[in-house]
CSV table of C-alpha atoms and ligand atoms in Angstrom, one decimal:
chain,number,residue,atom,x,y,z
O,27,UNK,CA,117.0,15.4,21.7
O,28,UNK,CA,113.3,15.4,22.0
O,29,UNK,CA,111.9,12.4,23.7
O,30,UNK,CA,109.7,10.9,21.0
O,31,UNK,CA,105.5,10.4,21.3
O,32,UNK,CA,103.3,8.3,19.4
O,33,UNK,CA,99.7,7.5,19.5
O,34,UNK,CA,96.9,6.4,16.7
O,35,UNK,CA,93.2,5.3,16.5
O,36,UNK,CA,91.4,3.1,14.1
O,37,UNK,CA,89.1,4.4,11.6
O,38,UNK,CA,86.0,2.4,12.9
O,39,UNK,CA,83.5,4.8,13.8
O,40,UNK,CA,81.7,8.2,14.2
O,41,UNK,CA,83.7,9.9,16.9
O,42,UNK,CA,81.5,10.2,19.9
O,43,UNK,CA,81.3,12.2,23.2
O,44,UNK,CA,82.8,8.7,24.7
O,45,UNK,CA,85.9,8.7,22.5
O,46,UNK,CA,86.8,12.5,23.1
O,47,UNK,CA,86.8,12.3,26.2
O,48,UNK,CA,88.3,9.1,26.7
O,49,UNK,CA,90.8,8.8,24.2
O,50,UNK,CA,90.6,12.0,21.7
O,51,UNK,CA,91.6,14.8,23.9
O,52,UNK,CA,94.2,13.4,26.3
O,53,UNK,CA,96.3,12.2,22.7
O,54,UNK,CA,95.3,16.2,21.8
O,55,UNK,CA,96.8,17.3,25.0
O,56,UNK,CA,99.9,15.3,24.8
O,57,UNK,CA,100.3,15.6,21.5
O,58,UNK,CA,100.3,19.5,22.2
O,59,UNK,CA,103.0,19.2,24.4
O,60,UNK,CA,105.8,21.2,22.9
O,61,UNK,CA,108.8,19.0,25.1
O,62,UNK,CA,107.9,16.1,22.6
O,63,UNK,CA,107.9,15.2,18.8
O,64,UNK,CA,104.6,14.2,18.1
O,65,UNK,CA,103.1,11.9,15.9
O,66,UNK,CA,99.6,10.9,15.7
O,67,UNK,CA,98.0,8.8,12.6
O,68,UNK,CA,94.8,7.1,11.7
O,69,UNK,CA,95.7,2.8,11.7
O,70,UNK,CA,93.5,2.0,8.6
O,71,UNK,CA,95.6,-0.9,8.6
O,72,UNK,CA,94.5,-1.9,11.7
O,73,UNK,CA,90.7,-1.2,11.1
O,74,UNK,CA,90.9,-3.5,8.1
O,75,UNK,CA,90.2,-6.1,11.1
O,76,UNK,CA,86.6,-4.5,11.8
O,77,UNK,CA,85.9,-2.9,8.6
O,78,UNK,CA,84.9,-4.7,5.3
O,79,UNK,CA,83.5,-2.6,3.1
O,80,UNK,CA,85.8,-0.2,1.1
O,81,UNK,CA,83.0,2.5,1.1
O,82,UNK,CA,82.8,2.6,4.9
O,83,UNK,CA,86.0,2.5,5.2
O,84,UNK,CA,87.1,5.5,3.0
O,85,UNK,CA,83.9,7.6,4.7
O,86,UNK,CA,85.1,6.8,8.5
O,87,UNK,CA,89.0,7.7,7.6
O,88,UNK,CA,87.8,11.4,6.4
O,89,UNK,CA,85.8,12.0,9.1
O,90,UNK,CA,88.1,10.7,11.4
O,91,UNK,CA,90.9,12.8,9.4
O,92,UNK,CA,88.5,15.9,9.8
O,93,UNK,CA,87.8,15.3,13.4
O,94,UNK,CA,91.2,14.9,14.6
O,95,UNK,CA,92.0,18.8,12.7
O,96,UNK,CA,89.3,20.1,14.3
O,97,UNK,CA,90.0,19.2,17.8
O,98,UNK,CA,93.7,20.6,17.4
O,99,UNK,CA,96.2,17.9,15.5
O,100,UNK,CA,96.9,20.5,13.6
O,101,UNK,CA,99.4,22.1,15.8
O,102,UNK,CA,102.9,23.0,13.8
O,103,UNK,CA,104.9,20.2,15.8
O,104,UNK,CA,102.3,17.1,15.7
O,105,UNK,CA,103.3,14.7,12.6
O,106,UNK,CA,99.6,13.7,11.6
O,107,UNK,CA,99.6,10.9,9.0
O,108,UNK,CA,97.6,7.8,7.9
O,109,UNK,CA,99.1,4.5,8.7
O,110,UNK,CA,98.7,3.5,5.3
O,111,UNK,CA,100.6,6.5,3.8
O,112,UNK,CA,103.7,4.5,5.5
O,113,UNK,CA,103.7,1.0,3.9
O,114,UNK,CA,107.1,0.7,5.3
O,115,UNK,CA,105.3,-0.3,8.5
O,116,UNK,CA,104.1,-3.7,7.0
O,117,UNK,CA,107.6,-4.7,6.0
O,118,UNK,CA,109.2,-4.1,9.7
O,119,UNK,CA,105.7,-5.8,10.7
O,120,UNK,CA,107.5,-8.9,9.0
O,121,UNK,CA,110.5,-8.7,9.8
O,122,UNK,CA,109.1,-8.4,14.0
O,123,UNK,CA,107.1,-11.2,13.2
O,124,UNK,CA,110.2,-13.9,13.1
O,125,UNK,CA,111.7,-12.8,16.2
O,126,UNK,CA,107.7,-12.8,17.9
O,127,UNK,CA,107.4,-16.4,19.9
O,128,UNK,CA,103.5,-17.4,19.1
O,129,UNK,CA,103.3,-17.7,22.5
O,130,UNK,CA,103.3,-14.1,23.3
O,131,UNK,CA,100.7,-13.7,20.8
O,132,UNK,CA,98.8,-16.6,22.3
O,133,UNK,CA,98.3,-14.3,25.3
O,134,UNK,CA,96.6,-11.4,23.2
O,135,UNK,CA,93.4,-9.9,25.2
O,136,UNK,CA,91.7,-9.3,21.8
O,137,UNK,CA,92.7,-12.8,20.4
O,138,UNK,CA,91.7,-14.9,23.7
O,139,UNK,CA,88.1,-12.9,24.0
O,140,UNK,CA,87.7,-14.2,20.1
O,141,UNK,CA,88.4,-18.3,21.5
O,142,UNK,CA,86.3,-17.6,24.0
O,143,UNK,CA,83.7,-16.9,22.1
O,144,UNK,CA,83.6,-19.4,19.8
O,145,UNK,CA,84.4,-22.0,22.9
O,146,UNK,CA,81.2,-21.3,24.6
O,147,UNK,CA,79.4,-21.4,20.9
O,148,UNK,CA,80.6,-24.9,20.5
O,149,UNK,CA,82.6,-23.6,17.6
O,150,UNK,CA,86.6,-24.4,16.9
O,151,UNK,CA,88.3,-22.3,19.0
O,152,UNK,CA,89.7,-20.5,16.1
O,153,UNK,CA,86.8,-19.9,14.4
O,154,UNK,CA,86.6,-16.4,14.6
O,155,UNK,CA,90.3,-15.2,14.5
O,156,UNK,CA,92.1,-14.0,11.3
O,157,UNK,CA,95.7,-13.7,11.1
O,158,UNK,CA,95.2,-10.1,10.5
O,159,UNK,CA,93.5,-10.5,14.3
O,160,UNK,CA,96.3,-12.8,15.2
O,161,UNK,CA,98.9,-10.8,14.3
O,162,UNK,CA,97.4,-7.1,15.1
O,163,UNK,CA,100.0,-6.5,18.5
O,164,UNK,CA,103.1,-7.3,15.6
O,165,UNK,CA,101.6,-4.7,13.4
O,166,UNK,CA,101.4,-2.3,16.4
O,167,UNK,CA,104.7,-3.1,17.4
O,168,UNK,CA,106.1,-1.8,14.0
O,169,UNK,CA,104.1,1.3,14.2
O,170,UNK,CA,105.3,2.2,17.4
O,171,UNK,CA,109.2,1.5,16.7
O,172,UNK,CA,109.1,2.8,13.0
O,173,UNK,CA,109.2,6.3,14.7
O,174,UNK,CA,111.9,5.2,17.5
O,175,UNK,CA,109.1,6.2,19.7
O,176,UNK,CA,109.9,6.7,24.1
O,177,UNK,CA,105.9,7.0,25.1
O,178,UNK,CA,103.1,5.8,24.0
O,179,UNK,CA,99.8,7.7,25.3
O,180,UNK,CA,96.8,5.2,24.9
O,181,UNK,CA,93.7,3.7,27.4
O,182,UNK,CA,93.8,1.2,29.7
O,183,UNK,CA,92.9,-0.9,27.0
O,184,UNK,CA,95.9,-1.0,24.8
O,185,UNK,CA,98.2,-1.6,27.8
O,186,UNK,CA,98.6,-4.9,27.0
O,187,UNK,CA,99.6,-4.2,23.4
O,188,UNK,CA,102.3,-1.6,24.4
O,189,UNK,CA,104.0,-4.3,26.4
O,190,UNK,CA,103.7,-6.7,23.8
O,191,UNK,CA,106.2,-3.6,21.5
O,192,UNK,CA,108.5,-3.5,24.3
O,193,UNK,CA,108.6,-7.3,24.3
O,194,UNK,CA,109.0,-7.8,20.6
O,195,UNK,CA,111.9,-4.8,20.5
O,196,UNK,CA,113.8,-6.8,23.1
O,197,UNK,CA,113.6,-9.6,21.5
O,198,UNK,CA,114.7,-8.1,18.6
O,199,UNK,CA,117.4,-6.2,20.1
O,200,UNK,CA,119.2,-9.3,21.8
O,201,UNK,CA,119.1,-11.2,18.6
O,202,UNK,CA,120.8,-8.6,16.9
O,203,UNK,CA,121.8,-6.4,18.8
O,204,UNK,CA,120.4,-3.1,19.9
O,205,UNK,CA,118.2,-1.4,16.9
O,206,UNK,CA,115.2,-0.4,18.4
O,207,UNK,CA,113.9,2.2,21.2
O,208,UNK,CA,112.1,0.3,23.7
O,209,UNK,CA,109.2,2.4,24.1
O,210,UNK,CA,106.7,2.9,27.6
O,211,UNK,CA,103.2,3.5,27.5
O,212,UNK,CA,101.6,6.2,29.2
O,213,UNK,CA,98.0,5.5,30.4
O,214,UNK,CA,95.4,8.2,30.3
O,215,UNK,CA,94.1,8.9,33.6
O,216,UNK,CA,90.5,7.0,33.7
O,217,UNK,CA,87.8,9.3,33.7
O,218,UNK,CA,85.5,6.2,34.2
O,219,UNK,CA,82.7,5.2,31.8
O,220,UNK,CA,80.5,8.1,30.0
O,221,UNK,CA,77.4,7.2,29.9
O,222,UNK,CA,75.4,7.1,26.3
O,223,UNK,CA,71.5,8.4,25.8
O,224,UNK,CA,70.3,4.9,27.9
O,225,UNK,CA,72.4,5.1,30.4
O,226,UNK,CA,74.9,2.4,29.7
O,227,UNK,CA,78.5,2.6,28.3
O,228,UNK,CA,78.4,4.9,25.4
O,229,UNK,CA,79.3,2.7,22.8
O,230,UNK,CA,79.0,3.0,18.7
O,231,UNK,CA,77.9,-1.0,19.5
O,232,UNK,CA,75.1,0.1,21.6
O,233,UNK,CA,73.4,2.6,19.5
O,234,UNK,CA,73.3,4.6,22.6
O,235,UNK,CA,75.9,7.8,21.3
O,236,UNK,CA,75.8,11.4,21.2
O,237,UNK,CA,78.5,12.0,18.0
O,238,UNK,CA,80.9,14.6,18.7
O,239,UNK,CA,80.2,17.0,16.1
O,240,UNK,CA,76.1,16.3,15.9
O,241,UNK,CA,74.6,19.0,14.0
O,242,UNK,CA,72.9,21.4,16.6
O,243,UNK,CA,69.3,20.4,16.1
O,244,UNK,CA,70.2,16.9,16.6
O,245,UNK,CA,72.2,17.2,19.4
O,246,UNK,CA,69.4,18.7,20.9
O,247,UNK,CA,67.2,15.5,20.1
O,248,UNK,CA,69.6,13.4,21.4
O,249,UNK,CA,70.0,15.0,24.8
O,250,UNK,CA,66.1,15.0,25.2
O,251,UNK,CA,66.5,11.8,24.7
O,252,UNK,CA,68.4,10.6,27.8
O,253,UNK,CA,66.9,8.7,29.7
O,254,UNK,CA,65.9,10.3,33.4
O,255,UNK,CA,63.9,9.2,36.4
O,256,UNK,CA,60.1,10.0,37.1
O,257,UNK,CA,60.9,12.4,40.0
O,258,UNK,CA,58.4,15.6,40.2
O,259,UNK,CA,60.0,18.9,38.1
O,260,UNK,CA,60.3,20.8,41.5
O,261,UNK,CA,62.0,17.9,43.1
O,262,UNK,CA,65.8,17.9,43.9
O,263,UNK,CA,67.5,15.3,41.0
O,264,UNK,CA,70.6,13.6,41.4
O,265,UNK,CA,74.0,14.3,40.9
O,266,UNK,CA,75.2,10.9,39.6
O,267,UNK,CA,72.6,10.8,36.3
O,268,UNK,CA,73.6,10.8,32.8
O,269,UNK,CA,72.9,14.4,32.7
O,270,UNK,CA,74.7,15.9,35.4
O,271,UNK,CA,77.4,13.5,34.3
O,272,UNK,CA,77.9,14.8,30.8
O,273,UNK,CA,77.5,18.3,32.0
O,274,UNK,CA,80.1,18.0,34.4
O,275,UNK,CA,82.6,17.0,31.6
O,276,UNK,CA,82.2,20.1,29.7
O,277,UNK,CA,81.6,22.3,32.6
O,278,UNK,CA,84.1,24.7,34.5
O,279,UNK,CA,84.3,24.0,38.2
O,280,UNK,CA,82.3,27.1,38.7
O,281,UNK,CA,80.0,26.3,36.5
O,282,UNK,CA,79.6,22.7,37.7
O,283,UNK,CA,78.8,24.1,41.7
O,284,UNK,CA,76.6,26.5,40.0
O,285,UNK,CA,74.5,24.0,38.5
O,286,UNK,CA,75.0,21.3,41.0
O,287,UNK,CA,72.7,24.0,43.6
O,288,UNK,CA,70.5,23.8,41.3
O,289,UNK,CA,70.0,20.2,41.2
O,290,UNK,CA,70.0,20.6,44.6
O,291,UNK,CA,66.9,22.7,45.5
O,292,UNK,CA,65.0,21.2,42.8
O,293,UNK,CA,64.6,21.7,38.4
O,294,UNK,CA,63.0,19.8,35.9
O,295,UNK,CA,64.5,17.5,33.7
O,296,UNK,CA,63.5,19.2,30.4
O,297,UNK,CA,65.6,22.3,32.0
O,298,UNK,CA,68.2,20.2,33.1
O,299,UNK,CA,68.9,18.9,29.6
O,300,UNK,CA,68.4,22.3,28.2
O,301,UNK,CA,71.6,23.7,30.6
O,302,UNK,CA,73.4,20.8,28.9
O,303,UNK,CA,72.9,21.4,25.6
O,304,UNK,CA,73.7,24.7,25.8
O,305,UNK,CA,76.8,24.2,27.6
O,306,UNK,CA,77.9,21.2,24.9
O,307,UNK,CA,76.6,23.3,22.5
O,308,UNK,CA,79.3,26.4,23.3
O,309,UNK,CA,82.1,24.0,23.9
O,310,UNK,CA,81.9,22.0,20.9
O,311,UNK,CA,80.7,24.5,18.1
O,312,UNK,CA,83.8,26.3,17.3
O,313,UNK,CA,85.4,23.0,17.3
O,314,UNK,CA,82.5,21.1,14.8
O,315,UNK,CA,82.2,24.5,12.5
O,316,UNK,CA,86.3,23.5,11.9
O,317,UNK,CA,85.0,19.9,11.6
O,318,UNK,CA,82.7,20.7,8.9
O,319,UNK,CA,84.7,23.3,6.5
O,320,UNK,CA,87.2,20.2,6.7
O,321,UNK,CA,84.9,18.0,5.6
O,322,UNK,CA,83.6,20.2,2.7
O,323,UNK,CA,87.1,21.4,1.9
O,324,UNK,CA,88.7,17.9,2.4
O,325,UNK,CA,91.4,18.8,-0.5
O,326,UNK,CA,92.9,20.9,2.3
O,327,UNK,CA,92.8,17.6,5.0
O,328,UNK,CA,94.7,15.9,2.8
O,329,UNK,CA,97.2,18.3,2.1
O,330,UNK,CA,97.9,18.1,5.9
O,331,UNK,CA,97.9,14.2,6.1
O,332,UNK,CA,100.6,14.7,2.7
O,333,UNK,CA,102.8,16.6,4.5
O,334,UNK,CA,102.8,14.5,7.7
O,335,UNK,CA,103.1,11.3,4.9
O,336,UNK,CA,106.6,12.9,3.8
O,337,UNK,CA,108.1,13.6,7.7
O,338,UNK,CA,107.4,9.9,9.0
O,339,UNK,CA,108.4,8.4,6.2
O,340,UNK,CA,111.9,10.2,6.5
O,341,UNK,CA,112.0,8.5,9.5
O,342,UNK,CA,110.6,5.3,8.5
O,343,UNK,CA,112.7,4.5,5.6
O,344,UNK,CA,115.9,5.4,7.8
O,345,UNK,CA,114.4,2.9,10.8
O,346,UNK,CA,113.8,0.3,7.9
O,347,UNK,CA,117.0,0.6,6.3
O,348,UNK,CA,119.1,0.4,9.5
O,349,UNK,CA,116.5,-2.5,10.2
O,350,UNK,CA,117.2,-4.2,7.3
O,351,UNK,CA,121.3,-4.0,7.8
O,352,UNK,CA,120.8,-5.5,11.3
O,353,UNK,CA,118.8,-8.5,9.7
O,354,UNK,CA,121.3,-9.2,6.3
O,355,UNK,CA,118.7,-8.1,3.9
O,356,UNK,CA,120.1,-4.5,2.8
H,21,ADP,P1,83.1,2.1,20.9
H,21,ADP,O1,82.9,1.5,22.3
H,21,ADP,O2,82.1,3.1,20.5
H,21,ADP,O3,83.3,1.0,19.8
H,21,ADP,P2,86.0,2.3,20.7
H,21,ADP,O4,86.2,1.0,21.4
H,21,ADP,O5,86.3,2.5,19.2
H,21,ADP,O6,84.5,2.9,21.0
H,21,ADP,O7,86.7,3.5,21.5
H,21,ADP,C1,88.0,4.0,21.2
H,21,ADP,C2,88.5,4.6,22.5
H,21,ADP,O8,87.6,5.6,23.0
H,21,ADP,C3,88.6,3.6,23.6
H,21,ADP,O9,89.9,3.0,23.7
H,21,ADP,C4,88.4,4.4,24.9
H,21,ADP,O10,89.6,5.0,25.4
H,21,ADP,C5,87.5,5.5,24.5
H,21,ADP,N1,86.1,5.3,24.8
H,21,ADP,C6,85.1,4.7,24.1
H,21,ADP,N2,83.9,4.7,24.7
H,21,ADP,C7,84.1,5.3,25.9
H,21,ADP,C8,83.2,5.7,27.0
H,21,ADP,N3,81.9,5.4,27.0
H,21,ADP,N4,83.8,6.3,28.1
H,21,ADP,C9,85.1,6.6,28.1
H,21,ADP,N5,85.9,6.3,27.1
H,21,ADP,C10,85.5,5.7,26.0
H,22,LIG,N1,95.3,-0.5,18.6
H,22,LIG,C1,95.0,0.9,18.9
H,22,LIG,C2,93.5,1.0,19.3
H,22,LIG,O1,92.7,0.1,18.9
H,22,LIG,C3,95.3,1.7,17.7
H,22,LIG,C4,96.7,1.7,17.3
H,22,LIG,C5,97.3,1.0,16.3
H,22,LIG,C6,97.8,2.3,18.1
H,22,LIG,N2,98.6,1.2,16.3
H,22,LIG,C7,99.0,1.9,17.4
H,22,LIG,C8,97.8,3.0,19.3
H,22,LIG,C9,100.2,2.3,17.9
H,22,LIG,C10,99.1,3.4,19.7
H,22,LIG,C11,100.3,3.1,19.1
H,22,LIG,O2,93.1,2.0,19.8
């Protein structure tokens, strides 16, 4: 028996050079990984916490959808499917929920940031929290043992909520007896911040991002754009700068020590950025010329995310229904 592998993202953005590298392609690699069945899906669900307007929504889950084709969920074994497609997930979302103490759910990073905040307004501590907020790591939890799932690849920053889905399936299991998988996360290897076009995180909330599939002339802009230092174009520039730093992510090693000589002995900034684009520029086109025919031939996406629908909810169903015998509501 494969070991099962699941892994999702929210549908809140534009993908950016941030996300790709911090989140995108390691679930890509993994997700590749022939030793696993895969499943990867877009928690529209779970964006319905950020996101409230139905337009916005709708035009960030087909980009997303497009995006994650084009960078390679696509592969034959990787079960690609939109949270939403599975409304199973919602009804083993209740059921977690009356075996979840509050208490665990008092302890949420996401929830405690949102008391905080309203703490040091002055505000009701609960001021800014939602159940849908509130009850987001329950949610997750169902996603992740819907599928019976062993790993789960995420960042640093979903740690917390992995645990939490081992912790609810435990719970579960000793009430009942044992139903579900406990599951593990598996935490990307941190690559450290990429910087955006100012020089701080590159972040969607800073305004600050290069997207990932930027038409050519505006990833050009963009990359002009970056901020530098005032050092003389003959002068040697540094290694650590936003430049160098992107370049080395799409670079070869050759091609980094290459460049990094020339840094060394001295080039301007303006021909600094223009090795960049060029270098982003061959490593992402093949991928954003994908990205676009799925966008203008999204009939074809959704046959994809259709047939993905139908595999996990085979497995969903049989999860629910065994789920639902354990409980004494079958
Ligand atoms: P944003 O900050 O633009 O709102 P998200 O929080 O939606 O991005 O990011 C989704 C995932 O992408 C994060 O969990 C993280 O793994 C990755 N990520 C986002 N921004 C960066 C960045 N600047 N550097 C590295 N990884 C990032
Ligand atoms: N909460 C995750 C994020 O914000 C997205 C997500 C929802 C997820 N359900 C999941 C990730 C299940 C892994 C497994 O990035």
């Amino acid at each position: 028996m494969k070991k099962v592998v699941l892994s999702g993202i929210k549908p809140t953005g534009i993908a950016h050079i941030g996300n790709y590298f911090g989140a995108l392609k390691p679930a890509v690699e993994m997700a590749n990984n022939n030793e696993y069945e895969c499943y990867y899906f877009i928690a529209d669900y779970h964006a319905l916490n950020y996101i409230k307007n139905s337009k916005e929504l709708q035009e960030n889950t087909k980009a997303l959808v497009c995006t994650l084709l084009a960078i390679g969920m696509d592969a034959k074994n990787i079960v690609l499917y939109k949270q939403s497609d599975v409304p199973e997930v919602t009804e083993l979302n209740w059921i977690l929920s009356n075996v979840t103490p509050k208490g665990l759910l008092n302890r949420a990073h996401a929830y405690k940031a949102k008391v905080e905040e309203a703490t040091v307004n002055g505000q009701d501590p609960d001021a800014l929290v939602n159940m849908g907020l509130y009850n987001y790591p329950v949610l997750m939890a169902a996603d992740i043992l819907m599928v019976n799932s062993n790993f789960v690849p995420v960042g640093q920053d979903q740690k917390q909520h992995v645990e939490m889905a081992r912790d609810i399936a435990g719970y579960f299991n000793k009430t009942y007896g044992a139903n579900f998988v406990v599951p593990k996360e598996i935490i990307s290897k941190d690559l450290g911040t990429i910087a955006g076009t100012d020089g701080r995180k590159m972040s969607k909330s800073y305004n600050n991002t290069i997207p990932l599939f930027a038409p050519e002339d505006k990833l050009k802009k963009l990359i002009m754009s970056i901020k530098t230092d005032s050092s003389l174009p003959t002068e040697p520039k540094p290694l650590d700068s936003a430049v160098m730093n992107l370049f080395k992510l799409f670079a070869t090693a050759k091609e980094y020590e290459t460049e990094k000589a020339k840094y060394e002995n001295g080039l301007s900034w303006a021909e600094a950025k223009t090795d960049l684009f060029n270098m982003m520029n061959n490593y992402l086109s093949p991928m954003r010329e994908k990205y676009n025919y799925y966008m203008e031939n999204y009939a074809e996406a959704e046959k994809i995310l259709a047939r993905g629908a139908k595999k996990v909810q085979a497995v969903a169903r049989e999860t629910l229904q065994r789920t639902r015998i354990a409980v004494g509501i079958d």
